[in-house]
Structure formats: C-alpha cells, structure tokens
Amino acid sequence: LLRPRRRTSRKSGLGGMSGFDYSKWDKIELSDDEDDLHPNIDKDSWFRLKHRQRVEKEEEDDKKRSRLEEKMKSLRTEYDTFPEAVKSHMRAQKLLKEIRDIERELETMEKQRKLNADNICKTAETRTEVNSKPEPSPGPEPRLSGEAVAQGYCEFVEEHEDLLEKYISLGDRSLEEVCEFLKQHGGTLLQGEHAESYLLLDCLEKEMNGQHSEMLRSARQQQLLTQLREFSRASGRPARDGVVPVFQRLLDHEPTLESFKEAVITFQRKVEKRAITKKAEMDAEMAAQGEDNFEAAGPGPGGLDPMDVFKSLPKPMQDAFRDKDIQRLQAAIEELPEEEARYHLKRCEDSGLWVPSPEAGQPPYRDGEACSRVLAAQRRATAGASPP
C-alpha cells in the first residue's frame, strides 16, 4: 500500500517572512557603483562628477521643498482666517485644495528622495578626549559643626558686611529680584555657612529690639540660603549651582512655594521664642554682674554699702541702675514723692551708686530734715508701728 503524500506548504523558510519590507533599501545610491562607468573614463573623475551632480540635485530639491512649505504656510494662514461657517465657500475650498496638492507633492518628493552617504545619517556627537588627569568636580557644601562654624566668621563679615546688608534689604522684594542678585553674588554668600549665621543673628537681634517687621524680612532671606544649601547637599553640587533650579521651582510650582512659606513661618516662630529666652538670660546676667560690682565696690563716700542701698531702692530705680539707663532713672525719681526721692538720691550718693556733677553745686536733695523724716517713716513701717 502506498501512503498518501503529505502536502507541504511553499510558504516555508524565508519565503514566509512577509512582514519585512526591504523596499526602502532600493533608494540607496552607492558612491562606488561602477555599472555605468566607461572603460576610457578615469574612475576618480567619474566619481567626483557623479557626486557633484547628486549634491546639485539635492540642493535643488531642498529649495523646491522650502518654497512649497512657505507657500503652504501662507495658504494655511489665509484659510484659517475664514470662519467655520464660510469654509465651505468656493474661495475657502480652493485654498484647501491647494494645500492638499502641496502636501501630496511634498509626500511624493520624500518618497522619491534618494539616500546616500551624505544624508543617510548625521553626526550626533563629536568629542575629543585627551589622556590627562581630570580635575575633581566641585562637590556639595559640607555641614559644619562646633568650632568649624565660627572659623573665619569675623573676617567674612568684615569683608562682606555691605553685601550682606544689601541682600537683607531685598527681603520685601520679589523672588525674581532675589534670584538675579544671587546669580551675581551667590558665589560669595553661599560660600560656607557664614552668611546664614549672620542672618540668623540679625533676625534674633531685631526681634529682641522690637523690630518685628524687619525680622520677618530677614527670616525669609535666611531661609532662602538654607534651601539652597539643602539643595546642594541633596544634588551633590555647589550651592551656587542651585540658584536657578531652586528659584524656578519656587516660581513655577505652587505647592513648593507654599511649603517654603510654611518653613519661613516656622523659623520666625523659633526666632520669637528664642528672643524671649535670650532677653531673659541677658537680664539675669546683667543683674548678676551688677550685684557683683556692688559687692566688690565696698562702702561709698558716705560710708554706706552700695549693695544694701541698691536693695532698698524702689524696683523702677533698681531696673534703671541695672540697665544704666539715665532717662529711666529720672522718670522713676519723678514718680516718687519729693521727700522720698531726696532720701533715696542722698543714700545713692553716699554709697557711690550716684555721682552728681561737681559743676552743678550742692544737690537739692541734701536736706537733712527731709531725709530724717523719710528714714523715720521707713523704720516705723518696718517695725509695724503706726505713724503719730
């Protein structure tokens, strides 16, 4: 018995790879094609001639393509001026037909365009490398601590104080102006942490002196420097390289700007709390220094101990002596009754707390009778006795 022969498909092997289209390779012109080269013609001269003809033809095609594109652009502009309601009119349809014809012609030119060694590819990158030791790229700004933060601070402030104050004065200006300023001077202000430290102390001093609005402006400027240095540490680049990207992000991205404003408000609140604490510390330190000075001074010219006299003074006079504020001392004396004021001023002079001017003559409070009456009244109050 004969077995029936199995039919085999002719579409096997390479013949079945119908998905590949090699027709685009038909347009390639080879520069070394010698099919039409006559034996009596020099080969190199023939190649130069063919190359020149090809270049001239490509230039003509490029000029024609440019003219068609310009014409199509002009027609499109004229066509777009027609409202939608009248684009079906004859004039508009004629323009549209011309546009379609030019598009088809450009498409045909592109399909018939020949490929050769000059236009089949283009140079994407040209680079020359020299075998030498590369210089280390600048890195991010380091985070300093301890004595390293203060090292060189005084010299930096002495040299760039005018620049720092000018930067602080931009606290109420736009971010665009601050960005332009830092583009010019960022290399100085962002070199180390000295500028940040200066602005931090400036904020604290202004808040302690009651200049709250000025402190708010300095706080924004200080936080801008902080943001730039944080960007430097995150990106691994010098802080001055972050001026443009950081400010561009603040200007273009609303959530980033809101986050920055919240950081400024948080910093301002910290400054306000620290100012209260610092002022209390300074007052306590001044009071301790004042008491130490009184104890070390010894008895005054009248034989009275300055520490005992200071403790017996009314609180407004104590505060004025502690702060060395003459105006507050005069105001505190004016609020006292005349006899009591004479009494306290005489004791201040006898203890050395108060030294009157010798040119003014004898002070008016040197009235022994008045001082005796005040002293007797104080003794009766201390002993709990009632006045007669």
mmCIF file of C-alpha atoms in Angstrom:
data_model
loop_
_atom_site.group_PDB
_atom_site.id
_atom_site.type_symbol
_atom_site.label_atom_id
_atom_site.label_comp_id
_atom_site.label_asym_id
_atom_site.label_seq_id
_atom_site.Cartn_x
_atom_site.Cartn_y
_atom_site.Cartn_z
ATOM 1 C CA LEU A 1 0.000 0.000 0.000
ATOM 2 C CA LEU A 2 1.203 3.426 -0.799
ATOM 3 C CA ARG A 3 0.914 6.107 1.790
ATOM 4 C CA PRO A 4 -0.679 9.351 0.670
ATOM 5 C CA ARG A 5 1.934 12.063 0.254
ATOM 6 C CA ARG A 6 1.640 14.919 2.759
ATOM 7 C CA ARG A 7 1.300 18.278 1.165
ATOM 8 C CA THR A 8 3.998 20.763 2.083
ATOM 9 C CA SER A 9 3.471 24.460 2.083
ATOM 10 C CA ARG A 10 5.550 26.503 -0.268
ATOM 11 C CA LYS A 11 5.416 29.307 2.209
ATOM 12 C CA SER A 12 8.089 27.826 4.401
ATOM 13 C CA GLY A 13 11.542 29.050 5.201
ATOM 14 C CA LEU A 14 12.493 32.582 4.171
ATOM 15 C CA GLY A 15 9.618 32.810 1.772
ATOM 16 C CA GLY A 16 7.203 33.046 4.715
ATOM 17 C CA MET A 17 8.808 36.181 6.175
ATOM 18 C CA SER A 18 6.360 38.517 4.512
ATOM 19 C CA GLY A 19 6.495 41.014 7.417
ATOM 20 C CA PHE A 20 9.827 42.546 6.326
ATOM 21 C CA ASP A 21 9.822 45.366 3.806
ATOM 22 C CA TYR A 22 13.157 45.860 2.071
ATOM 23 C CA SER A 23 11.882 48.328 -0.489
ATOM 24 C CA LYS A 24 13.393 51.309 1.349
ATOM 25 C CA TRP A 25 16.848 49.999 0.563
ATOM 26 C CA ASP A 26 16.109 50.387 -3.162
ATOM 27 C CA LYS A 27 16.583 54.159 -2.815
ATOM 28 C CA ILE A 28 20.196 53.944 -1.664
ATOM 29 C CA GLU A 29 22.742 55.327 -4.110
ATOM 30 C CA LEU A 30 26.169 53.726 -3.787
ATOM 31 C CA SER A 31 29.122 56.004 -4.343
ATOM 32 C CA ASP A 32 31.198 53.159 -5.726
ATOM 33 C CA ASP A 33 28.615 51.992 -8.272
ATOM 34 C CA GLU A 34 30.525 51.211 -11.494
ATOM 35 C CA ASP A 35 27.724 49.879 -13.683
ATOM 36 C CA ASP A 36 27.728 52.907 -15.969
ATOM 37 C CA LEU A 37 31.468 53.565 -15.894
ATOM 38 C CA HIS A 38 33.095 53.618 -19.369
ATOM 39 C CA PRO A 39 36.486 51.934 -19.580
ATOM 40 C CA ASN A 40 38.061 55.043 -21.127
ATOM 41 C CA ILE A 41 36.932 57.332 -18.244
ATOM 42 C CA ASP A 42 39.016 57.838 -15.173
ATOM 43 C CA LYS A 43 37.339 56.248 -12.156
ATOM 44 C CA ASP A 44 38.074 59.008 -9.633
ATOM 45 C CA SER A 45 36.978 61.751 -12.027
ATOM 46 C CA TRP A 46 33.774 59.860 -12.709
ATOM 47 C CA PHE A 47 33.009 59.542 -9.010
ATOM 48 C CA ARG A 48 33.611 63.272 -8.458
ATOM 49 C CA LEU A 49 31.270 64.109 -11.324
ATOM 50 C CA LYS A 50 28.538 61.838 -10.015
ATOM 51 C CA HIS A 51 28.921 63.286 -6.533
ATOM 52 C CA ARG A 52 28.661 66.873 -7.751
ATOM 53 C CA GLN A 53 25.540 66.039 -9.767
ATOM 54 C CA ARG A 54 23.956 64.406 -6.721
ATOM 55 C CA VAL A 55 24.748 67.379 -4.465
ATOM 56 C CA GLU A 56 23.335 69.870 -7.000
ATOM 57 C CA LYS A 57 20.147 67.842 -7.350
ATOM 58 C CA GLU A 58 19.698 67.671 -3.554
ATOM 59 C CA GLU A 59 20.161 71.431 -3.290
ATOM 60 C CA GLU A 60 17.508 71.997 -5.961
ATOM 61 C CA ASP A 61 15.128 69.614 -4.180
ATOM 62 C CA ASP A 62 15.719 71.379 -0.852
ATOM 63 C CA LYS A 63 14.988 74.779 -2.400
ATOM 64 C CA LYS A 64 11.832 73.460 -4.017
ATOM 65 C CA ARG A 65 10.736 71.863 -0.745
ATOM 66 C CA SER A 66 11.324 75.149 1.118
ATOM 67 C CA ARG A 67 9.252 77.088 -1.453
ATOM 68 C CA LEU A 68 6.392 74.621 -1.164
ATOM 69 C CA GLU A 69 6.445 74.700 2.623
ATOM 70 C CA GLU A 70 6.415 78.510 2.686
ATOM 71 C CA LYS A 71 3.531 78.594 0.209
ATOM 72 C CA MET A 72 1.584 76.007 2.208
ATOM 73 C CA LYS A 73 2.145 78.010 5.396
ATOM 74 C CA SER A 74 0.824 81.149 3.728
ATOM 75 C CA LEU A 75 -2.222 79.304 2.371
ATOM 76 C CA ARG A 76 -2.968 77.792 5.775
ATOM 77 C CA THR A 77 -2.790 81.232 7.392
ATOM 78 C CA GLU A 78 -5.247 82.615 4.838
ATOM 79 C CA TYR A 79 -7.501 79.568 5.193
ATOM 80 C CA ASP A 80 -7.605 79.885 8.991
ATOM 81 C CA THR A 81 -8.935 83.437 8.693
ATOM 82 C CA PHE A 82 -12.230 82.085 7.342
ATOM 83 C CA PRO A 83 -14.890 81.393 9.966
ATOM 84 C CA GLU A 84 -16.183 77.846 10.233
ATOM 85 C CA ALA A 85 -19.492 78.877 8.679
ATOM 86 C CA VAL A 86 -17.939 80.049 5.406
ATOM 87 C CA LYS A 87 -15.197 77.437 4.977
ATOM 88 C CA SER A 88 -17.445 75.591 2.558
ATOM 89 C CA HIS A 89 -17.470 78.532 0.164
ATOM 90 C CA MET A 90 -15.618 78.430 -3.136
ATOM 91 C CA ARG A 91 -12.637 80.570 -2.098
ATOM 92 C CA ALA A 92 -12.000 78.575 1.076
ATOM 93 C CA GLN A 93 -12.364 75.247 -0.754
ATOM 94 C CA LYS A 94 -9.920 76.421 -3.421
ATOM 95 C CA LEU A 95 -7.347 77.254 -0.752
ATOM 96 C CA LEU A 96 -7.901 73.892 0.905
ATOM 97 C CA LYS A 97 -7.401 72.097 -2.416
ATOM 98 C CA GLU A 98 -4.102 73.918 -2.997
ATOM 99 C CA ILE A 99 -2.953 72.930 0.470
ATOM 100 C CA ARG A 100 -3.801 69.267 -0.150
ATOM 101 C CA ASP A 101 -1.980 69.332 -3.520
ATOM 102 C CA ILE A 102 1.171 70.753 -1.909
ATOM 103 C CA GLU A 103 1.031 68.154 0.863
ATOM 104 C CA ARG A 104 0.796 65.351 -1.712
ATOM 105 C CA GLU A 105 3.686 66.805 -3.702
ATOM 106 C CA LEU A 106 5.864 67.042 -0.587
ATOM 107 C CA GLU A 107 4.985 63.486 0.329
ATOM 108 C CA THR A 108 5.916 62.296 -3.166
ATOM 109 C CA MET A 109 9.249 64.128 -3.012
ATOM 110 C CA GLU A 110 10.015 62.496 0.319
ATOM 111 C CA LYS A 111 9.210 59.036 -1.014
ATOM 112 C CA GLN A 112 11.381 59.543 -4.105
ATOM 113 C CA ARG A 113 14.256 61.005 -2.151
ATOM 114 C CA LYS A 114 17.421 59.022 -2.658
ATOM 115 C CA LEU A 115 19.640 58.010 0.238
ATOM 116 C CA ASN A 116 23.404 58.256 0.095
ATOM 117 C CA ALA A 117 26.406 58.553 2.351
ATOM 118 C CA ASP A 118 25.801 62.297 2.842
ATOM 119 C CA ASN A 119 22.185 62.194 4.031
ATOM 120 C CA ILE A 120 21.599 58.667 5.303
ATOM 121 C CA CYS A 121 22.934 59.577 8.726
ATOM 122 C CA LYS A 122 24.110 62.542 10.783
ATOM 123 C CA THR A 123 26.717 63.166 13.448
ATOM 124 C CA ALA A 124 25.079 63.011 16.865
ATOM 125 C CA GLU A 125 28.123 63.907 18.938
ATOM 126 C CA THR A 126 31.704 64.948 18.327
ATOM 127 C CA ARG A 127 34.143 64.635 21.177
ATOM 128 C CA THR A 128 37.873 64.861 21.655
ATOM 129 C CA GLU A 129 39.388 63.134 24.650
ATOM 130 C CA VAL A 130 42.838 63.902 25.952
ATOM 131 C CA ASN A 131 44.522 61.392 28.194
ATOM 132 C CA SER A 132 45.127 63.599 31.211
ATOM 133 C CA LYS A 133 44.195 63.553 34.866
ATOM 134 C CA PRO A 134 40.784 65.220 35.220
ATOM 135 C CA GLU A 135 40.270 67.917 37.814
ATOM 136 C CA PRO A 136 37.967 66.927 40.665
ATOM 137 C CA SER A 137 34.479 68.333 40.193
ATOM 138 C CA PRO A 138 33.201 70.628 42.918
ATOM 139 C CA GLY A 139 31.119 68.839 45.496
ATOM 140 C CA PRO A 140 28.277 69.859 47.793
ATOM 141 C CA GLU A 141 28.645 72.296 50.664
ATOM 142 C CA PRO A 142 29.689 70.386 53.816
ATOM 143 C CA ARG A 143 27.640 70.542 57.005
ATOM 144 C CA LEU A 144 29.883 72.137 59.640
ATOM 145 C CA SER A 145 29.590 71.912 63.419
ATOM 146 C CA GLY A 146 31.340 73.107 66.533
ATOM 147 C CA GLU A 147 34.249 75.488 66.157
ATOM 148 C CA ALA A 148 34.368 74.948 62.387
ATOM 149 C CA VAL A 149 31.212 77.062 62.014
ATOM 150 C CA ALA A 150 32.797 80.093 63.702
ATOM 151 C CA GLN A 151 36.163 79.758 61.995
ATOM 152 C CA GLY A 152 36.647 82.717 59.663
ATOM 153 C CA TYR A 153 33.253 84.238 60.515
ATOM 154 C CA CYS A 154 34.587 87.596 61.724
ATOM 155 C CA GLU A 155 36.805 88.017 58.666
ATOM 156 C CA PHE A 156 33.882 87.105 56.362
ATOM 157 C CA VAL A 157 31.538 89.639 57.978
ATOM 158 C CA GLU A 158 34.161 92.376 57.988
ATOM 159 C CA GLU A 159 34.804 91.880 54.270
ATOM 160 C CA HIS A 160 31.223 91.354 53.042
ATOM 161 C CA GLU A 161 29.020 93.205 55.551
ATOM 162 C CA ASP A 162 27.756 95.698 52.945
ATOM 163 C CA LEU A 163 26.822 92.830 50.608
ATOM 164 C CA LEU A 164 25.006 91.015 53.426
ATOM 165 C CA GLU A 165 23.009 94.117 54.373
ATOM 166 C CA LYS A 166 22.070 94.686 50.726
ATOM 167 C CA TYR A 167 20.855 91.096 50.496
ATOM 168 C CA ILE A 168 18.789 91.551 53.684
ATOM 169 C CA SER A 169 17.226 94.718 52.220
ATOM 170 C CA LEU A 170 15.711 92.561 49.439
ATOM 171 C CA GLY A 171 13.508 90.802 51.996
ATOM 172 C CA ASP A 172 10.374 92.607 50.781
ATOM 173 C CA ARG A 173 11.229 92.340 47.070
ATOM 174 C CA SER A 174 10.124 89.699 44.582
ATOM 175 C CA LEU A 175 11.788 86.310 44.270
ATOM 176 C CA GLU A 176 12.850 87.193 40.723
ATOM 177 C CA GLU A 177 14.945 90.111 42.020
ATOM 178 C CA VAL A 178 16.500 87.976 44.751
ATOM 179 C CA CYS A 179 17.331 85.318 42.139
ATOM 180 C CA GLU A 180 19.106 87.852 39.929
ATOM 181 C CA PHE A 181 21.055 89.132 42.952
ATOM 182 C CA LEU A 182 22.174 85.633 43.907
ATOM 183 C CA LYS A 183 23.181 84.882 40.326
ATOM 184 C CA GLN A 184 25.734 87.681 40.658
ATOM 185 C CA HIS A 185 26.789 87.248 44.307
ATOM 186 C CA GLY A 186 25.852 83.637 45.115
ATOM 187 C CA GLY A 187 29.473 82.573 44.914
ATOM 188 C CA THR A 188 30.193 84.806 47.929
ATOM 189 C CA LEU A 189 27.028 84.465 50.016
ATOM 190 C CA LEU A 190 26.795 80.679 49.562
ATOM 191 C CA GLN A 191 30.442 80.001 50.360
ATOM 192 C CA GLY A 192 30.284 78.304 53.752
ATOM 193 C CA GLU A 193 27.635 78.936 56.420
ATOM 194 C CA HIS A 194 28.767 82.407 57.486
ATOM 195 C CA ALA A 195 26.016 84.251 55.608
ATOM 196 C CA GLU A 196 23.353 82.009 57.179
ATOM 197 C CA SER A 197 24.803 82.622 60.648
ATOM 198 C CA TYR A 198 24.890 86.375 60.059
ATOM 199 C CA LEU A 199 21.231 86.455 59.019
ATOM 200 C CA LEU A 200 20.229 84.246 61.950
ATOM 201 C CA LEU A 201 21.866 86.635 64.433
ATOM 202 C CA ASP A 202 20.338 89.576 62.565
ATOM 203 C CA CYS A 203 16.844 88.072 62.985
ATOM 204 C CA LEU A 204 17.408 87.436 66.695
ATOM 205 C CA GLU A 205 18.782 90.924 67.353
ATOM 206 C CA LYS A 206 15.920 92.640 65.523
ATOM 207 C CA GLU A 207 13.285 90.637 67.381
ATOM 208 C CA MET A 208 14.911 91.411 70.750
ATOM 209 C CA ASN A 209 14.956 95.113 69.864
ATOM 210 C CA GLY A 210 11.261 95.129 68.952
ATOM 211 C CA GLN A 211 11.849 95.380 65.175
ATOM 212 C CA HIS A 212 9.428 92.588 64.312
ATOM 213 C CA SER A 213 8.655 93.566 60.693
ATOM 214 C CA GLU A 214 12.371 93.847 59.878
ATOM 215 C CA MET A 215 12.902 90.424 61.450
ATOM 216 C CA LEU A 216 10.271 88.899 59.135
ATOM 217 C CA ARG A 217 12.103 90.156 56.056
ATOM 218 C CA SER A 218 15.462 88.857 57.273
ATOM 219 C CA ALA A 219 13.872 85.485 58.096
ATOM 220 C CA ARG A 220 12.742 84.960 54.500
ATOM 221 C CA GLN A 221 16.201 85.778 53.181
ATOM 222 C CA GLN A 222 17.828 83.439 55.683
ATOM 223 C CA GLN A 223 15.542 80.573 54.695
ATOM 224 C CA LEU A 224 16.345 81.073 51.007
ATOM 225 C CA LEU A 225 20.018 80.496 51.774
ATOM 226 C CA THR A 226 19.092 77.438 53.829
ATOM 227 C CA GLN A 227 17.053 75.987 50.938
ATOM 228 C CA LEU A 228 19.950 76.493 48.526
ATOM 229 C CA ARG A 229 22.404 74.725 50.830
ATOM 230 C CA GLU A 230 19.980 71.825 51.346
ATOM 231 C CA PHE A 231 19.660 71.529 47.563
ATOM 232 C CA SER A 232 23.459 71.451 47.352
ATOM 233 C CA ARG A 233 23.718 68.547 49.781
ATOM 234 C CA ALA A 234 20.926 66.618 48.034
ATOM 235 C CA SER A 235 22.263 67.094 44.499
ATOM 236 C CA GLY A 236 25.968 66.826 45.293
ATOM 237 C CA ARG A 237 26.696 70.144 43.593
ATOM 238 C CA PRO A 238 27.898 73.538 44.912
ATOM 239 C CA ALA A 239 25.141 75.697 46.397
ATOM 240 C CA ARG A 240 25.602 78.414 43.767
ATOM 241 C CA ASP A 241 24.590 75.890 41.068
ATOM 242 C CA GLY A 242 21.168 75.564 42.694
ATOM 243 C CA VAL A 243 20.133 79.234 42.405
ATOM 244 C CA VAL A 244 18.320 78.870 39.065
ATOM 245 C CA PRO A 245 16.633 75.463 39.631
ATOM 246 C CA VAL A 246 15.530 76.278 43.197
ATOM 247 C CA PHE A 247 14.025 79.662 42.315
ATOM 248 C CA GLN A 248 12.477 78.235 39.123
ATOM 249 C CA ARG A 249 10.774 75.591 41.243
ATOM 250 C CA LEU A 250 9.512 78.199 43.713
ATOM 251 C CA LEU A 251 8.113 80.386 40.925
ATOM 252 C CA ASP A 252 6.533 77.650 38.800
ATOM 253 C CA HIS A 253 5.329 75.122 41.375
ATOM 254 C CA GLU A 254 2.713 76.412 43.802
ATOM 255 C CA PRO A 255 2.985 73.529 46.344
ATOM 256 C CA THR A 256 6.741 74.127 46.597
ATOM 257 C CA LEU A 257 6.169 77.837 47.255
ATOM 258 C CA GLU A 258 3.583 77.062 49.946
ATOM 259 C CA SER A 259 5.954 74.611 51.607
ATOM 260 C CA PHE A 260 8.677 77.262 51.613
ATOM 261 C CA LYS A 261 6.317 79.827 53.201
ATOM 262 C CA GLU A 262 5.479 77.334 55.956
ATOM 263 C CA ALA A 263 9.189 76.810 56.611
ATOM 264 C CA VAL A 264 9.663 80.590 56.900
ATOM 265 C CA ILE A 265 6.782 80.891 59.384
ATOM 266 C CA THR A 266 8.189 78.021 61.466
ATOM 267 C CA PHE A 267 11.599 79.691 61.523
ATOM 268 C CA GLN A 268 10.057 83.035 62.548
ATOM 269 C CA ARG A 269 8.272 81.423 65.484
ATOM 270 C CA LYS A 270 11.510 79.831 66.649
ATOM 271 C CA VAL A 271 13.224 83.221 66.486
ATOM 272 C CA GLU A 272 10.418 84.825 68.520
ATOM 273 C CA LYS A 273 10.670 82.173 71.250
ATOM 274 C CA ARG A 274 14.447 82.327 71.316
ATOM 275 C CA ALA A 275 14.383 86.134 71.556
ATOM 276 C CA ILE A 276 12.248 85.964 74.703
ATOM 277 C CA THR A 277 14.530 83.383 76.283
ATOM 278 C CA LYS A 278 17.706 85.195 75.274
ATOM 279 C CA LYS A 279 16.471 88.521 76.627
ATOM 280 C CA ALA A 280 15.615 86.935 79.977
ATOM 281 C CA GLU A 281 19.065 85.352 80.108
ATOM 282 C CA MET A 282 20.748 88.662 79.355
ATOM 283 C CA ASP A 283 18.697 90.481 82.004
ATOM 284 C CA ALA A 284 19.602 87.870 84.603
ATOM 285 C CA GLU A 285 23.252 88.043 83.634
ATOM 286 C CA MET A 286 23.292 91.830 83.826
ATOM 287 C CA ALA A 287 21.596 91.718 87.213
ATOM 288 C CA ALA A 288 24.175 89.243 88.500
ATOM 289 C CA GLN A 289 27.006 91.356 87.154
ATOM 290 C CA GLY A 290 25.505 94.453 88.757
ATOM 291 C CA GLU A 291 25.253 92.794 92.159
ATOM 292 C CA ASP A 292 28.805 91.516 91.879
ATOM 293 C CA ASN A 293 30.001 95.028 91.080
ATOM 294 C CA PHE A 294 28.138 96.456 94.062
ATOM 295 C CA GLU A 295 29.635 93.859 96.402
ATOM 296 C CA ALA A 296 33.146 94.452 95.091
ATOM 297 C CA ALA A 297 32.872 98.228 95.309
ATOM 298 C CA GLY A 298 32.880 98.429 99.122
ATOM 299 C CA PRO A 299 31.410 101.338 101.155
ATOM 300 C CA GLY A 300 30.765 104.619 99.342
ATOM 301 C CA PRO A 301 31.984 108.111 100.180
ATOM 302 C CA GLY A 302 29.228 108.460 102.808
ATOM 303 C CA GLY A 303 30.044 105.134 104.464
ATOM 304 C CA LEU A 304 27.005 103.278 103.090
ATOM 305 C CA ASP A 305 27.230 99.871 101.441
ATOM 306 C CA PRO A 306 26.105 100.105 97.764
ATOM 307 C CA MET A 307 24.518 96.626 97.837
ATOM 308 C CA ASP A 308 22.351 97.469 100.848
ATOM 309 C CA VAL A 309 21.332 100.780 99.284
ATOM 310 C CA PHE A 310 20.526 99.109 95.934
ATOM 311 C CA LYS A 311 18.250 96.532 97.604
ATOM 312 C CA SER A 312 16.388 99.301 99.467
ATOM 313 C CA LEU A 313 15.598 101.256 96.277
ATOM 314 C CA PRO A 314 12.188 101.034 94.573
ATOM 315 C CA LYS A 315 12.104 98.489 91.750
ATOM 316 C CA PRO A 316 11.934 101.091 88.904
ATOM 317 C CA MET A 317 15.126 102.680 90.244
ATOM 318 C CA GLN A 318 16.799 99.248 90.560
ATOM 319 C CA ASP A 319 15.949 98.421 86.937
ATOM 320 C CA ALA A 320 17.300 101.780 85.758
ATOM 321 C CA PHE A 321 20.576 101.295 87.667
ATOM 322 C CA ARG A 322 20.878 97.716 86.382
ATOM 323 C CA ASP A 323 20.384 98.813 82.745
ATOM 324 C CA LYS A 324 22.439 102.012 83.234
ATOM 325 C CA ASP A 325 19.558 103.998 81.760
ATOM 326 C CA ILE A 326 19.670 107.634 82.959
ATOM 327 C CA GLN A 327 16.329 108.556 81.409
ATOM 328 C CA ARG A 328 14.512 105.700 83.122
ATOM 329 C CA LEU A 329 16.188 106.657 86.418
ATOM 330 C CA GLN A 330 14.998 110.242 86.113
ATOM 331 C CA ALA A 331 11.486 109.045 85.258
ATOM 332 C CA ALA A 332 11.445 106.731 88.292
ATOM 333 C CA ILE A 333 12.587 109.580 90.582
ATOM 334 C CA GLU A 334 9.896 111.930 89.247
ATOM 335 C CA GLU A 335 7.194 109.390 90.098
ATOM 336 C CA LEU A 336 8.278 109.334 93.779
ATOM 337 C CA PRO A 337 7.123 111.847 96.389
ATOM 338 C CA GLU A 338 9.615 114.690 96.766
ATOM 339 C CA GLU A 339 10.874 113.749 100.245
ATOM 340 C CA GLU A 340 11.273 110.062 99.323
ATOM 341 C CA ALA A 341 13.146 110.973 96.153
ATOM 342 C CA ARG A 342 15.517 113.200 98.140
ATOM 343 C CA TYR A 343 16.100 110.416 100.632
ATOM 344 C CA HIS A 344 16.959 107.746 98.032
ATOM 345 C CA LEU A 345 19.169 110.053 95.967
ATOM 346 C CA LYS A 346 21.176 111.088 99.044
ATOM 347 C CA ARG A 347 21.749 107.449 100.005
ATOM 348 C CA CYS A 348 22.735 106.619 96.401
ATOM 349 C CA GLU A 349 25.346 109.369 96.531
ATOM 350 C CA ASP A 350 26.658 108.294 99.958
ATOM 351 C CA SER A 351 27.026 104.699 98.702
ATOM 352 C CA GLY A 352 28.664 105.623 95.413
ATOM 353 C CA LEU A 353 25.747 104.498 93.239
ATOM 354 C CA TRP A 354 25.140 108.064 92.110
ATOM 355 C CA VAL A 355 27.878 110.628 91.497
ATOM 356 C CA PRO A 356 26.446 114.137 90.961
ATOM 357 C CA SER A 357 28.185 116.626 88.719
ATOM 358 C CA PRO A 358 30.519 118.930 90.729
ATOM 359 C CA GLU A 359 29.690 121.849 88.419
ATOM 360 C CA ALA A 360 26.007 121.790 89.413
ATOM 361 C CA GLY A 361 26.794 122.665 93.063
ATOM 362 C CA GLN A 362 25.154 121.061 96.085
ATOM 363 C CA PRO A 363 22.250 118.772 95.006
ATOM 364 C CA PRO A 364 18.798 119.878 96.239
ATOM 365 C CA TYR A 365 18.181 116.539 97.912
ATOM 366 C CA ARG A 366 20.819 117.274 100.594
ATOM 367 C CA ASP A 367 18.190 118.322 103.065
ATOM 368 C CA GLY A 368 18.925 116.586 106.346
ATOM 369 C CA GLU A 369 15.485 117.240 107.873
ATOM 370 C CA ALA A 370 13.649 115.761 104.899
ATOM 371 C CA CYS A 371 15.883 112.721 104.821
ATOM 372 C CA SER A 372 15.365 112.168 108.558
ATOM 373 C CA ARG A 373 11.586 112.256 108.147
ATOM 374 C CA VAL A 374 11.700 109.660 105.346
ATOM 375 C CA LEU A 375 14.099 107.454 107.320
ATOM 376 C CA ALA A 376 11.878 107.583 110.434
ATOM 377 C CA ALA A 377 8.803 106.710 108.339
ATOM 378 C CA GLN A 378 10.531 103.704 106.835
ATOM 379 C CA ARG A 379 11.659 102.481 110.256
ATOM 380 C CA ARG A 380 8.129 102.737 111.637
ATOM 381 C CA ALA A 381 6.783 100.790 108.635
ATOM 382 C CA THR A 382 9.395 98.109 109.157
ATOM 383 C CA ALA A 383 8.678 97.780 112.875
ATOM 384 C CA GLY A 384 4.903 97.675 112.301
ATOM 385 C CA ALA A 385 4.286 100.892 114.277
ATOM 386 C CA SER A 386 1.586 103.325 113.157
ATOM 387 C CA PRO A 387 2.548 106.939 112.450
ATOM 388 C CA PRO A 388 1.667 109.502 115.168
#
